[in-house]
Amino acid sequence: MSRQTENLKQTTTRLACAVGVGAVLLGLVGPWASAHTQPNEHEAPAPRVSRGDAESVRQSTGEIGRRIARASPGDTLIISAGIYREHLRIDKPLIIIADGRVVIDGGGSGDIVEITSPDVTLRGFVIRNTGIDLDKENAAIRVTSPRAIIEHNTLEDILFGIDLREAPDSRVAFNHIGGKRLDTARRGDGLRLWRSDRSVVEGNTIHDGRDAILWYSKGIVVRDNTGYDCRYGLHLMFSDDVTITGNEFSRNSVGIYLMYSTGVEIVGNRLLRNRGPSGYGIGLKETDQFSVRDNLIVGNRSGVYIDGSPFTDKRPGEFTRNTIAYNDIGFTFLPSARGNELTENNFIDNIDQVAVAGRGSLEANRFWKGERGNFWSDYTGYDQNGDGIGDFIHESQTLFENMMDKEPKLRLFLFSPAQQAIEFVGRAVPAVRPEAKFIDEVPLMAPAPLLNNVSEASVSAGVAALGLAMSGAGAAIVIGGRGVCPFISLLTLARERRAARRPVGALP
Amino acid sequence: MQTTVSLTSPLSRPPHTLVTVAWIGVRELKDAIGTRWFTLYTLAFAALGLGVSFVSASGSGGSGLSGFGRTSAGLINLVLLVVPLMALSAGAASIASDRERGMLAYLLAQPVTPVELLLGKFVGLAVALLACILLGLGLCAMVVGFKGGALNASSIAWLAGLSFLLALGMLGTGMLISVVTRRASVATGTAVFIWLVLVFGTDLALMAGTLTFRLRIEELFALSLINPLQVFKMWSLHAIDSTLDVLGPAALYAVEEHGESLHAIFGLCLSAWILAPLTLACVLFSRKGVS
């Protein structure tokens, strides 16, 4: 009987506890859940309302729109400074130039400028505030006709920036394109060329966008542009005969990503600190007949990433005089990569100079040609006859690197003393020494000079001052501790107390 | 011999605990700075640090590129090797050698409780270690600053602070060893063994585990948090570089999964390594006392 009541008691207590916990959870989660669902309900209708407004603006057309309507083909329109809230459609060949700061504000909806006529020039405008509809690809400037010239415009707070659709022979130059700060999945492309052959993209700055992307466009020149904080700084899809020179892509997920393109020249670009799960300076996926020369590739997760390139054996993949420095991995080859030739490149202090992902081999790629090898900062040989070429071959065979290539998880132990222990064992014990990953028979003793201007490392007064302060503090503790300088007030305090108390045996 | 003299002391009122701790700390600091190990370790740490800074700053082969990550990697490596050894051996020598010399009985005959004595020694040695770290890394920072390395001031400050936390953890562990063992030589031997285990043993074991048991990345990351040296390494890389992708998939997972709370996780791990051994040492020491 008493056991039954005991059981009953236990059950009720448990039940009460469960209910209590449930109530507390409900109390906690309820407001949280509602707080998280409410904004979504509010968010959805908001753009619809403003789109309705925008529709009316567009129908009544603003001042620029009226001037475009009145102009005859070939006219030049000078627009005076001011803020114009309107959406433009340019349907005749005109030259439209901003005089001073002319802002065209899209009011957060739709596209802003649409160019449907060939031979339109748009210069010097500030165009801002597109919609955020990814399905409709809201763009600041959309061109659907050939030979457009889009120059010196500033695009702010936009989903897609400049969108060229079947607009060959166009010129996009010196524009500043800043995307909306959305997370990557919701962003649009800062610049997109779709079937726009022979266009020139020059001197633009693109940031906070998804990609600057070329689709099915032949003979494009991409020159002196800057891209940062995007997904891909420059992205080629099925675009042939493209020349990419003098650009700087930094802090993107990938600097330049080439996919399924043929005949690409990448010369004299700077690819800096492109990081993250992809994190390539230059990525080549099934790209053919390419040449990568004189680029500066620094601080990326992987400087160059090669997947199935070159795609055919028509021409070897050429990598010449690039400086690949301080990347986590200099070159990553997927096992499928074959037929690349690396000469006169500077491999400087990449944590892993060359890696083969998985269990592939580098046999089908060459790391020297004739008398021209590469500079390897980890080369241990010497040059007795002084011809600038190391007297011994350079072969990469570090045990830990090999282990990392096969099992990337082991990178977690980089820089730990255990890594050095393994390297040491790999060097000392021939039985576990791995086979050479690759061989450079004529390694260079000195790095090839950089054609790219690199800012010299400068003296940092702040760091030096901090160092001085730190060592000063350290020295002060040492000197003070030795009792030369009785600055530690605690010491005197303790002494006073001791004097007051006069304990039996004084401490030494 | 009674452990706590304060109970039987003829004095009317024992001094305040903090004063006692500070007083013992100052005395310990003075002692520590006078010893050979302190001079030796400080010189070795500073010299190696200077070497690392010089070599990594000039390793760019005259191309003018500054050694991104190279200097910090070298310094982290150096700290990983030297600081735990220094702190462990300092801690291990503290109580055991006093006990061996009969100093412990003498000290505890004063109006001092064992916990006060232990904490005082901890504080004193901690300040001595701080001095050593500041001297060593300060000299490195001066070299890096003048040679124009890639480390900025906040990175150096982070590195110094985290090294100090690591030193505190290892010091506590060392003192625990010191309390438990009876002879100074045994204590030092144990400390060196523990150092070997932490520096090489756990990492090698975890590597072997990764390869044989095909650990998933989240398991690997969680296991690596056990080793305070790994925590220090990951935390300083995260603080200096603001990413962890150099450490591969497991670290990428950690950053994706935990984001900014990684700092808190690392902090928790290191604090556990400071507090747990120290508390245990206090408990054992007040129970065990002089014997």
Coordinates of C-alpha atoms in Angstrom, one line a residue, chain A:
Chain A
M1 CA 0.0 0.0 0.0
S2 CA 2.6 2.4 1.1
R3 CA 4.7 1.4 -2.0
Q4 CA 1.8 2.2 -4.2
T5 CA 1.4 5.7 -2.7
E6 CA 5.1 6.1 -3.1
N7 CA 4.9 5.2 -6.8
L8 CA 1.9 7.5 -7.2
K9 CA 3.7 10.3 -5.5
Q10 CA 6.8 9.8 -7.8
T11 CA 4.6 9.7 -10.9
T12 CA 2.8 12.9 -9.9
T13 CA 6.0 14.6 -9.1
R14 CA 7.5 13.7 -12.5
L15 CA 4.3 14.7 -14.2
A16 CA 4.4 18.1 -12.4
C17 CA 8.1 18.5 -13.3
A18 CA 7.4 17.7 -17.0
V19 CA 4.5 20.1 -17.1
G20 CA 6.6 22.8 -15.4
V21 CA 9.4 22.3 -17.8
G22 CA 7.0 22.3 -20.7
A23 CA 5.4 25.5 -19.6
V24 CA 8.8 27.2 -19.1
L25 CA 9.9 26.1 -22.6
L26 CA 6.6 27.3 -24.1
G27 CA 7.1 30.6 -22.4
L28 CA 10.6 30.9 -23.7
V29 CA 10.0 29.6 -27.2
G30 CA 6.7 31.2 -27.8
P31 CA 7.8 34.8 -27.9
W32 CA 11.0 33.8 -29.7
A33 CA 9.0 32.0 -32.4
S34 CA 6.6 34.8 -32.9
A35 CA 9.4 37.3 -33.0
H36 CA 10.9 35.3 -35.8
T37 CA 7.8 34.7 -37.8
Q38 CA 6.3 38.2 -37.6
P39 CA 8.9 40.1 -39.5
N40 CA 8.5 37.7 -42.4
E41 CA 4.8 38.4 -42.6
H42 CA 5.5 42.1 -42.6
E43 CA 8.4 41.9 -45.0
A44 CA 6.5 40.1 -47.8
P45 CA 3.8 42.7 -48.7
A46 CA 6.1 45.7 -48.2
P47 CA 7.8 45.6 -51.6
R48 CA 4.5 45.0 -53.4
V49 CA 3.2 48.3 -52.1
S50 CA 6.2 50.2 -53.2
R51 CA 6.2 48.5 -56.5
G52 CA 2.7 49.8 -57.1
D53 CA 4.1 53.3 -56.4
A54 CA 7.0 52.8 -58.7
E55 CA 4.6 51.7 -61.5
S56 CA 2.8 55.0 -61.3
V57 CA 6.1 56.9 -61.3
R58 CA 7.2 55.1 -64.4
Q59 CA 3.9 55.6 -66.2
S60 CA 4.0 59.3 -65.6
T61 CA 7.7 59.4 -66.3
G62 CA 9.9 61.9 -64.6
E63 CA 11.9 64.7 -66.1
I64 CA 14.7 62.6 -67.6
G65 CA 12.1 60.3 -69.1
R66 CA 10.3 63.3 -70.8
R67 CA 13.5 64.6 -72.2
I68 CA 14.3 61.2 -73.7
A69 CA 10.9 61.1 -75.2
R70 CA 11.3 64.5 -76.8
A71 CA 14.9 63.9 -78.1
S72 CA 15.6 62.7 -81.6
P73 CA 18.1 59.9 -82.3
G74 CA 21.8 61.0 -82.0
D75 CA 21.1 63.9 -79.6
T76 CA 23.2 64.6 -76.5
L77 CA 21.3 65.2 -73.3
I78 CA 23.0 66.9 -70.4
I79 CA 21.2 66.3 -67.1
S80 CA 21.7 68.8 -64.4
A81 CA 22.4 67.9 -60.8
G82 CA 19.6 66.6 -58.6
I83 CA 17.7 63.6 -57.4
Y84 CA 15.4 62.0 -59.9
R85 CA 13.1 59.4 -58.7
E86 CA 12.3 57.5 -61.9
H87 CA 12.8 54.4 -64.0
L88 CA 14.2 55.1 -67.4
R89 CA 13.9 53.3 -70.7
I90 CA 16.3 54.5 -73.4
D91 CA 14.9 53.4 -76.7
K92 CA 16.8 55.6 -79.2
P93 CA 20.5 56.1 -79.8
L94 CA 21.4 59.0 -77.4
I95 CA 24.3 60.3 -75.4
I96 CA 23.2 61.0 -71.9
I97 CA 25.6 62.8 -69.6
A98 CA 25.3 63.8 -66.0
D99 CA 26.4 67.3 -65.1
G100 CA 27.3 67.2 -61.5
R101 CA 25.8 64.8 -59.1
V102 CA 22.8 63.4 -60.8
V103 CA 21.1 60.7 -58.7
I104 CA 18.5 58.3 -60.3
D105 CA 16.7 56.6 -57.5
G106 CA 14.8 53.5 -58.2
G107 CA 12.9 53.6 -54.9
G108 CA 13.7 50.0 -54.0
S109 CA 11.8 48.4 -56.9
G110 CA 12.4 46.9 -60.3
D111 CA 15.1 47.8 -62.8
I112 CA 16.2 51.4 -63.0
V113 CA 17.7 52.1 -66.4
E114 CA 16.8 49.9 -69.4
I115 CA 18.7 50.5 -72.7
T116 CA 16.9 48.9 -75.6
S117 CA 18.4 50.9 -78.5
P118 CA 21.9 50.4 -79.9
D119 CA 24.6 53.1 -79.6
V120 CA 23.6 54.6 -76.3
T121 CA 26.1 56.3 -74.0
L122 CA 25.3 56.7 -70.3
R123 CA 28.0 58.6 -68.4
G124 CA 28.5 59.9 -64.8
F125 CA 25.3 59.1 -63.1
V126 CA 24.7 57.9 -59.5
I127 CA 22.1 55.1 -59.9
R128 CA 20.8 53.6 -56.7
N129 CA 18.2 51.5 -54.9
T130 CA 16.9 48.7 -57.2
G131 CA 14.4 46.0 -56.1
I132 CA 15.6 42.8 -54.5
D133 CA 13.7 40.4 -56.6
L134 CA 16.2 37.7 -57.6
D135 CA 13.7 36.0 -60.0
K136 CA 13.2 39.2 -62.0
E137 CA 16.9 40.0 -61.6
N138 CA 16.4 43.7 -60.8
A139 CA 19.3 45.6 -62.2
A140 CA 20.6 49.1 -62.1
I141 CA 21.4 49.2 -65.8
R142 CA 20.1 46.6 -68.2
V143 CA 21.3 46.7 -71.8
T144 CA 19.6 44.6 -74.6
S145 CA 21.2 46.2 -77.6
P146 CA 24.7 46.4 -79.1
R147 CA 27.4 49.0 -78.7
A148 CA 26.4 50.6 -75.4
I149 CA 28.9 52.7 -73.5
I150 CA 28.4 52.8 -69.8
E151 CA 31.1 54.9 -68.1
H152 CA 31.9 56.6 -64.9
N153 CA 28.7 55.7 -63.2
T154 CA 28.3 54.9 -59.5
L155 CA 25.9 52.2 -58.7
E156 CA 24.8 51.9 -55.1
D157 CA 22.5 49.6 -53.2
I158 CA 21.6 47.5 -56.2
L159 CA 20.8 43.8 -56.7
F160 CA 22.3 43.4 -60.2
G161 CA 24.6 46.1 -61.3
I162 CA 25.2 46.3 -65.1
D163 CA 23.5 43.5 -67.0
L164 CA 24.4 43.2 -70.7
R165 CA 22.1 40.8 -72.6
E166 CA 23.1 40.3 -76.2
A167 CA 24.8 43.6 -76.2
P168 CA 28.0 42.9 -78.2
D169 CA 30.8 45.5 -78.8
S170 CA 29.8 47.4 -75.6
R171 CA 32.1 49.2 -73.2
V172 CA 31.7 49.1 -69.4
A173 CA 34.4 51.4 -67.9
F174 CA 35.3 53.1 -64.7
N175 CA 32.0 52.4 -63.0
H176 CA 31.8 51.9 -59.2
I177 CA 29.4 49.1 -58.4
G178 CA 28.4 48.4 -54.8
G179 CA 25.9 45.7 -54.1
K180 CA 23.3 45.4 -51.4
R181 CA 24.7 43.9 -48.2
L182 CA 22.7 40.7 -48.4
D183 CA 24.0 37.2 -47.7
T184 CA 25.6 35.7 -50.7
A185 CA 22.7 33.5 -51.7
R186 CA 20.4 36.5 -52.1
R187 CA 22.8 38.7 -54.0
G188 CA 22.8 39.5 -57.7
D189 CA 25.8 39.9 -60.0
G190 CA 27.6 43.2 -59.9
L191 CA 28.3 42.8 -63.6
R192 CA 27.0 40.3 -66.1
L193 CA 27.6 39.9 -69.8
W194 CA 25.4 37.4 -71.7
R195 CA 26.2 36.8 -75.3
S196 CA 27.9 40.1 -75.6
D197 CA 31.0 39.4 -77.7
R198 CA 34.0 41.8 -78.1
S199 CA 33.0 44.0 -75.2
V200 CA 35.5 45.8 -73.0
V201 CA 35.3 45.8 -69.2
E202 CA 37.8 48.3 -67.9
G203 CA 38.7 50.1 -64.6
N204 CA 35.5 49.2 -62.7
T205 CA 35.3 48.7 -59.0
I206 CA 32.9 46.0 -57.9
H207 CA 32.1 45.1 -54.3
D208 CA 29.6 43.2 -52.2
G209 CA 28.1 41.5 -55.2
R210 CA 27.8 37.9 -56.2
D211 CA 30.0 37.6 -59.3
A212 CA 31.2 39.6 -62.2
I213 CA 30.4 37.0 -64.8
L214 CA 30.8 36.4 -68.5
W215 CA 28.3 34.0 -70.1
Y216 CA 28.9 32.8 -73.7
S217 CA 30.8 35.9 -74.6
K218 CA 33.8 35.8 -76.9
G219 CA 36.8 38.1 -77.2
I220 CA 36.1 40.1 -74.1
V221 CA 38.9 42.3 -72.5
V222 CA 38.8 42.6 -68.8
R223 CA 41.3 45.2 -67.7
D224 CA 42.3 47.0 -64.6
N225 CA 39.2 46.3 -62.6
T226 CA 39.0 45.9 -58.8
G227 CA 36.7 43.4 -57.1
Y228 CA 36.4 42.7 -53.4
D229 CA 34.0 41.1 -50.9
C230 CA 32.1 39.3 -53.7
R231 CA 31.6 35.7 -54.3
Y232 CA 33.7 35.3 -57.4
G233 CA 35.8 38.4 -58.4
L234 CA 35.5 37.3 -62.1
H235 CA 33.7 34.3 -63.4
L236 CA 33.8 32.9 -66.9
M237 CA 31.3 30.5 -68.1
F238 CA 31.7 29.1 -71.7
S239 CA 33.5 32.3 -72.7
D240 CA 36.4 32.0 -75.1
D241 CA 39.3 34.2 -76.1
V242 CA 39.1 36.4 -73.0
T243 CA 42.0 38.6 -71.9
I244 CA 42.2 39.4 -68.2
T245 CA 45.0 41.9 -67.3
G246 CA 45.9 44.2 -64.5
N247 CA 42.9 43.4 -62.3
E248 CA 42.9 43.1 -58.5
F249 CA 40.6 40.7 -56.8
S250 CA 40.8 40.5 -53.0
R251 CA 38.8 39.1 -50.2
N252 CA 36.4 37.2 -52.4
S253 CA 35.5 33.6 -52.1
V254 CA 37.4 33.0 -55.4
G255 CA 39.4 35.7 -57.3
I256 CA 39.1 34.5 -60.9
Y257 CA 37.1 31.3 -61.7
L258 CA 37.3 30.0 -65.2
M259 CA 34.8 27.3 -66.2
Y260 CA 34.5 25.6 -69.6
S261 CA 36.2 28.3 -71.4
T262 CA 38.9 28.1 -74.1
G263 CA 41.8 30.5 -74.9
V264 CA 42.1 32.7 -71.8
E265 CA 45.0 34.9 -71.0
I266 CA 45.5 35.9 -67.4
V267 CA 48.3 38.4 -67.1
G268 CA 49.6 40.7 -64.4
N269 CA 46.6 40.4 -62.0
R270 CA 46.7 40.6 -58.3
L271 CA 44.8 38.0 -56.3
L272 CA 44.9 38.6 -52.6
R273 CA 43.4 37.0 -49.6
N274 CA 40.5 35.2 -51.3
R275 CA 39.5 32.8 -48.6
G276 CA 36.8 30.6 -47.2
P277 CA 35.7 27.1 -48.1
S278 CA 36.6 27.6 -51.7
G279 CA 39.2 30.4 -51.3
Y280 CA 41.1 30.2 -54.6
G281 CA 43.1 32.9 -56.2
I282 CA 42.6 31.5 -59.6
G283 CA 40.4 28.4 -60.2
L284 CA 40.4 26.6 -63.5
K285 CA 37.7 24.1 -64.2
E286 CA 37.8 22.3 -67.6
T287 CA 39.4 25.3 -69.2
D288 CA 41.5 24.9 -72.3
Q289 CA 44.4 26.6 -74.0
F290 CA 45.1 29.1 -71.2
S291 CA 48.1 31.1 -70.2
V292 CA 48.6 32.5 -66.7
R293 CA 51.6 34.9 -66.5
D294 CA 53.1 37.5 -64.2
N295 CA 50.3 37.4 -61.6
L296 CA 50.7 38.1 -57.9
I297 CA 48.9 35.5 -55.9
V298 CA 49.1 36.1 -52.1
G299 CA 47.4 34.9 -49.0
N300 CA 44.7 32.9 -50.5
R301 CA 43.5 29.6 -49.1
S302 CA 44.7 28.0 -52.3
G303 CA 46.6 30.2 -54.8
V304 CA 45.7 28.2 -57.9
Y305 CA 43.2 25.4 -58.1
I306 CA 43.3 23.2 -61.2
D307 CA 40.4 20.9 -62.0
G308 CA 40.5 19.1 -65.3
S309 CA 42.5 21.8 -67.1
P310 CA 43.8 22.0 -69.8
F311 CA 40.7 20.1 -71.0
T312 CA 42.4 18.9 -74.3
D313 CA 46.0 18.3 -75.2
K314 CA 46.1 20.9 -77.9
R315 CA 48.3 23.2 -75.8
P316 CA 49.9 22.8 -72.4
G317 CA 48.5 24.9 -69.6
E318 CA 51.1 27.7 -69.1
F319 CA 52.0 29.2 -65.7
T320 CA 55.0 31.5 -66.0
R321 CA 56.6 34.1 -63.8
N322 CA 53.7 34.2 -61.2
T323 CA 54.5 34.9 -57.6
I324 CA 52.6 32.5 -55.4
A325 CA 53.3 33.5 -51.8
Y326 CA 51.9 33.0 -48.3
N327 CA 48.9 30.9 -49.4
D328 CA 47.8 28.0 -47.3
I329 CA 48.3 25.9 -50.4
G330 CA 50.2 27.3 -53.4
F331 CA 48.8 25.1 -56.2
T332 CA 46.1 22.5 -55.7
F333 CA 45.9 19.9 -58.4
L334 CA 42.9 17.6 -58.7
P335 CA 43.9 14.1 -59.8
S336 CA 42.4 14.8 -63.2
A337 CA 44.7 17.7 -64.0
R338 CA 47.4 16.9 -66.6
G339 CA 49.5 18.8 -69.1
N340 CA 50.4 21.9 -67.2
E341 CA 53.8 23.5 -67.4
L342 CA 55.1 25.6 -64.5
T343 CA 58.2 27.7 -65.2
E344 CA 59.9 30.7 -63.5
N345 CA 57.3 31.0 -60.9
N346 CA 58.2 32.1 -57.4
F347 CA 56.8 29.8 -54.7
I348 CA 57.4 31.7 -51.5
D349 CA 56.5 30.3 -48.1
N350 CA 53.2 28.7 -49.0
I351 CA 52.4 26.4 -46.1
D352 CA 51.9 23.6 -48.6
Q353 CA 53.6 24.7 -51.9
V354 CA 51.9 22.1 -54.2
A355 CA 49.2 19.8 -53.2
V356 CA 47.5 16.9 -55.0
A357 CA 44.0 16.5 -53.7
G358 CA 43.2 12.9 -52.9
R359 CA 45.5 10.1 -54.1
G360 CA 46.4 11.4 -57.5
S361 CA 49.9 12.0 -58.8
L362 CA 51.5 15.0 -60.5
E363 CA 53.3 12.9 -63.1
A364 CA 51.4 14.4 -66.0
N365 CA 52.4 18.0 -65.1
R366 CA 55.8 19.5 -65.5
F367 CA 57.6 21.8 -63.0
W368 CA 60.5 22.7 -65.3
K369 CA 61.2 23.0 -69.0
G370 CA 64.6 23.1 -70.6
E371 CA 66.8 25.2 -68.3
R372 CA 64.0 27.0 -66.6
G373 CA 62.6 25.7 -63.3
N374 CA 60.9 27.6 -60.5
F375 CA 62.0 29.4 -57.4
W376 CA 61.1 27.4 -54.3
S377 CA 61.6 29.1 -50.9
D378 CA 62.0 25.6 -49.3
Y379 CA 64.8 24.6 -51.6
T380 CA 67.8 23.4 -49.5
G381 CA 70.5 23.0 -52.2
Y382 CA 73.2 25.4 -53.3
D383 CA 74.7 26.8 -56.4
Q384 CA 78.4 26.4 -56.6
N385 CA 79.0 27.4 -60.2
G386 CA 77.0 30.5 -59.7
D387 CA 74.7 30.1 -62.8
G388 CA 71.6 30.9 -60.8
I389 CA 70.4 27.3 -60.9
G390 CA 70.6 25.0 -58.0
D391 CA 73.1 22.2 -58.3
F392 CA 70.7 19.6 -56.9
I393 CA 67.2 18.8 -58.0
H394 CA 64.3 20.1 -55.9
E395 CA 62.0 17.4 -54.9
S396 CA 59.1 17.8 -52.6
Q397 CA 58.8 15.0 -50.2
T398 CA 57.6 16.0 -46.8
L399 CA 55.7 13.4 -44.8
F400 CA 53.2 15.6 -43.2
E401 CA 52.3 17.4 -46.4
N402 CA 51.6 14.1 -48.0
M403 CA 49.5 13.1 -45.1
M404 CA 47.6 16.4 -45.3
D405 CA 47.0 15.9 -49.1
K406 CA 45.5 12.5 -48.4
E407 CA 43.6 13.4 -45.3
P408 CA 42.8 17.2 -45.2
K409 CA 41.4 16.8 -41.7
L410 CA 45.0 16.6 -40.4
R411 CA 45.6 20.2 -41.3
L412 CA 44.2 20.8 -37.8
F413 CA 47.6 19.8 -36.5
L414 CA 49.5 22.4 -38.6
F415 CA 52.0 24.5 -36.6
S416 CA 51.9 22.1 -33.7
P417 CA 55.2 20.5 -32.5
A418 CA 53.8 17.1 -33.4
Q419 CA 53.8 18.1 -37.0
Q420 CA 57.5 18.9 -36.8
A421 CA 58.1 15.6 -35.1
I422 CA 56.5 13.8 -38.0
E423 CA 58.5 15.9 -40.6
F424 CA 61.6 15.0 -38.7
V425 CA 60.8 11.3 -38.7
G426 CA 60.0 11.5 -42.4
R427 CA 63.5 13.0 -43.1
A428 CA 65.4 10.7 -40.7
V429 CA 63.8 7.4 -41.5
P430 CA 64.0 6.4 -45.2
A431 CA 61.4 3.6 -44.6
V432 CA 58.6 6.1 -44.1
R433 CA 59.9 8.8 -46.5
P434 CA 57.2 9.5 -49.0
E435 CA 57.9 9.4 -52.8
A436 CA 58.6 12.8 -54.2
K437 CA 55.4 14.6 -55.1
F438 CA 57.1 16.3 -58.0
I439 CA 60.7 17.1 -59.2
D440 CA 62.1 20.4 -60.4
E441 CA 65.5 19.5 -62.0
V442 CA 66.6 23.1 -62.5
P443 CA 65.4 25.1 -59.5
L444 CA 66.1 28.8 -59.5
M445 CA 68.3 30.2 -56.7
A446 CA 66.7 33.6 -56.6
P447 CA 63.1 34.6 -57.2
A448 CA 62.3 36.0 -60.6
P449 CA 61.7 39.8 -60.3
L450 CA 58.1 40.8 -59.8
L451 CA 56.5 42.8 -62.6
N452 CA 53.7 43.7 -60.4
N453 CA 54.2 46.6 -58.1
V454 CA 54.2 45.3 -54.5
S455 CA 54.1 47.8 -51.7
E456 CA 57.2 47.3 -49.6
A457 CA 56.7 46.2 -46.1
S458 CA 56.9 49.4 -44.0
V459 CA 58.2 50.0 -40.6
S460 CA 55.4 49.8 -38.1
A461 CA 55.9 52.3 -35.3
G462 CA 52.9 51.0 -33.4
V463 CA 54.1 47.5 -33.3
A464 CA 57.6 48.6 -32.3
A465 CA 56.3 50.8 -29.6
L466 CA 54.1 48.0 -28.2
G467 CA 57.1 45.8 -28.2
L468 CA 59.1 48.4 -26.3
A469 CA 56.3 48.8 -23.8
M470 CA 56.0 45.0 -23.3
S471 CA 59.7 44.4 -22.8
G472 CA 59.8 47.5 -20.6
A473 CA 57.0 46.1 -18.4
G474 CA 58.8 42.7 -18.3
A475 CA 62.0 44.3 -17.3
A476 CA 60.3 46.4 -14.7
I477 CA 58.8 43.3 -13.1
V478 CA 62.3 41.7 -13.1
I479 CA 64.0 44.7 -11.6
G480 CA 61.2 45.4 -9.2
G481 CA 61.0 41.8 -8.2
R482 CA 64.7 41.8 -7.4
G483 CA 64.1 44.5 -5.0
V484 CA 66.4 47.1 -6.6
C485 CA 63.4 49.4 -7.0
P486 CA 60.9 49.1 -4.2
F487 CA 58.0 50.2 -6.4
I488 CA 55.7 47.4 -5.5
S489 CA 53.4 49.0 -3.0
L490 CA 52.2 45.6 -1.9
L491 CA 55.6 44.9 -0.7
T492 CA 55.7 48.0 1.6
L493 CA 52.1 47.3 2.7
A494 CA 53.1 43.8 3.7
R495 CA 56.2 45.0 5.4
E496 CA 54.2 47.6 7.4
R497 CA 51.8 44.9 8.5
R498 CA 54.6 42.7 9.5
A499 CA 56.2 45.4 11.4
A500 CA 53.0 46.1 13.2
R501 CA 52.5 42.5 14.1
R502 CA 56.0 41.5 14.9
P503 CA 55.5 37.8 14.2
V504 CA 57.7 35.4 16.0
G505 CA 60.0 34.4 13.1
A506 CA 60.4 37.0 10.4
L507 CA 60.4 35.7 6.9
P508 CA 63.6 36.0 5.1

